[in-house]
Amino acid sequence: MLLRIITGIVGIAAAAFVIQTGGEVFAGFTLLLMFLAWFEYARAFAERGMGIALFTGFIALGLMWYAAWQRPEFLALACPLIIMVMLLESVLLRGGTSILDALASGAGLIYIGFPFACLLLLRNLMPETVFTTEIGTFTFGNAFVWIMFIGTWASDTFAYFTGTAIGRHKLCPSISPNKTIEGFMGSLLGTTAVVAGLGYFLNLPLEEMAVLGLLIAILATLGDLVESVAKRYVGIKDSGNIIPGHGGVWDRFDSVLFTAPLVYYFVQFVNLMGK
């Protein structure tokens, strides 16, 4: 437990530095996380004897990252192109790549690559809009990256403590035996309150921010369950051990893979600054 706490503190400090610095530092760190999560995904499915396109995947992720970093208008083109290339591998490399391998590779690349691309897009969003607060100045994208991470962490924290205290009814016992309905309800209420509170702190509309908090709690839980399904399928407990006491990058960012696209598209379609 002590190792887990120490690693968590160091991780939060490192995340704060990267998020606040932005620019090339944030972009480079995003690419590193994409690569590490993809490596863990490919290694996990190799446990089932599947031939995931590891090195082709690194190239595909680099393409998605470059599109998000330099040419966002091409990201929508990069995603279907990656799927097509993965499927073509089953034709061109029939001896070594099955159609199931190709499908698992393509799905994994979108599952991992697109959310991290959205995270990069979110951090660079509306740099001309600035929030001035008692603790510092934040650009729009900077603030909403924090909102996404804090909301995701709040969801996990409220679910854990509420479930530990009063959890009685299993949420998805065949997938994640420790999750309870009571913990999920605690996550919904707690995350909604936390994100609404952040909205109040930044002078953003409370109703819309409360809705965002509710959606973050739902998507964070689903993201965690999706990884649990995958790990049960391949027969592993943790995706890796690169983060002492916390497992792998995929383990730590399983919920973010769902909440990052949510927050990015939410702020695109909901007018938060016009109220």
PDB file of C-alpha atoms in Angstrom, residues 148-162 179 183-192 194-195 213-222 224 255 259:
ATOM      1  CA  MET A 148     -11.526  15.198 -17.265  1.00  0.00           C
ATOM      2  CA  PHE A 149      -8.813  13.706 -15.061  1.00  0.00           C
ATOM      3  CA  ILE A 150     -10.255  14.930 -11.758  1.00  0.00           C
ATOM      4  CA  GLY A 151     -13.721  13.718 -12.754  1.00  0.00           C
ATOM      5  CA  THR A 152     -12.346  10.308 -13.762  1.00  0.00           C
ATOM      6  CA  TRP A 153     -10.346   9.976 -10.540  1.00  0.00           C
ATOM      7  CA  ALA A 154     -13.381  11.103  -8.524  1.00  0.00           C
ATOM      8  CA  SER A 155     -15.523   8.449 -10.175  1.00  0.00           C
ATOM      9  CA  ASP A 156     -13.114   5.685  -9.171  1.00  0.00           C
ATOM     10  CA  THR A 157     -12.620   7.089  -5.657  1.00  0.00           C
ATOM     11  CA  PHE A 158     -16.304   7.552  -4.833  1.00  0.00           C
ATOM     12  CA  ALA A 159     -17.139   4.123  -6.262  1.00  0.00           C
ATOM     13  CA  TYR A 160     -14.443   2.467  -4.154  1.00  0.00           C
ATOM     14  CA  PHE A 161     -15.250   4.111  -0.830  1.00  0.00           C
ATOM     15  CA  THR A 162     -19.024   3.936  -1.224  1.00  0.00           C
ATOM     16  CA  LYS A 179     -18.003  -3.447  -8.244  1.00  0.00           C
ATOM     17  CA  GLY A 183     -20.561   2.059  -5.398  1.00  0.00           C
ATOM     18  CA  PHE A 184     -21.744   3.030  -8.861  1.00  0.00           C
ATOM     19  CA  MET A 185     -24.460   5.269  -7.388  1.00  0.00           C
ATOM     20  CA  GLY A 186     -21.854   6.874  -5.125  1.00  0.00           C
ATOM     21  CA  SER A 187     -19.726   7.472  -8.202  1.00  0.00           C
ATOM     22  CA  LEU A 188     -22.619   9.124 -10.033  1.00  0.00           C
ATOM     23  CA  LEU A 189     -23.463  11.463  -7.167  1.00  0.00           C
ATOM     24  CA  GLY A 190     -19.888  12.245  -6.140  1.00  0.00           C
ATOM     25  CA  THR A 191     -18.532  12.865  -9.631  1.00  0.00           C
ATOM     26  CA  THR A 192     -21.513  15.020 -10.560  1.00  0.00           C
ATOM     27  CA  VAL A 194     -17.124  17.394  -8.066  1.00  0.00           C
ATOM     28  CA  VAL A 195     -17.410  18.428 -11.716  1.00  0.00           C
ATOM     29  CA  GLY A 213     -19.939  14.989 -14.328  1.00  0.00           C
ATOM     30  CA  LEU A 214     -22.744  12.441 -14.563  1.00  0.00           C
ATOM     31  CA  LEU A 215     -21.573  11.334 -18.008  1.00  0.00           C
ATOM     32  CA  ILE A 216     -17.955  11.087 -16.851  1.00  0.00           C
ATOM     33  CA  ALA A 217     -19.002   8.745 -14.031  1.00  0.00           C
ATOM     34  CA  ILE A 218     -20.938   6.522 -16.439  1.00  0.00           C
ATOM     35  CA  LEU A 219     -18.225   6.407 -19.115  1.00  0.00           C
ATOM     36  CA  ALA A 220     -15.419   5.932 -16.571  1.00  0.00           C
ATOM     37  CA  THR A 221     -17.209   2.893 -15.164  1.00  0.00           C
ATOM     38  CA  LEU A 222     -17.816   1.470 -18.638  1.00  0.00           C
ATOM     39  CA  ASP A 224     -13.052   0.097 -16.522  1.00  0.00           C
ATOM     40  CA  SER A 255     -11.397   4.852 -17.877  1.00  0.00           C
ATOM     41  CA  THR A 259     -13.805   9.893 -20.731  1.00  0.00           C
TER      42      THR A 259
END
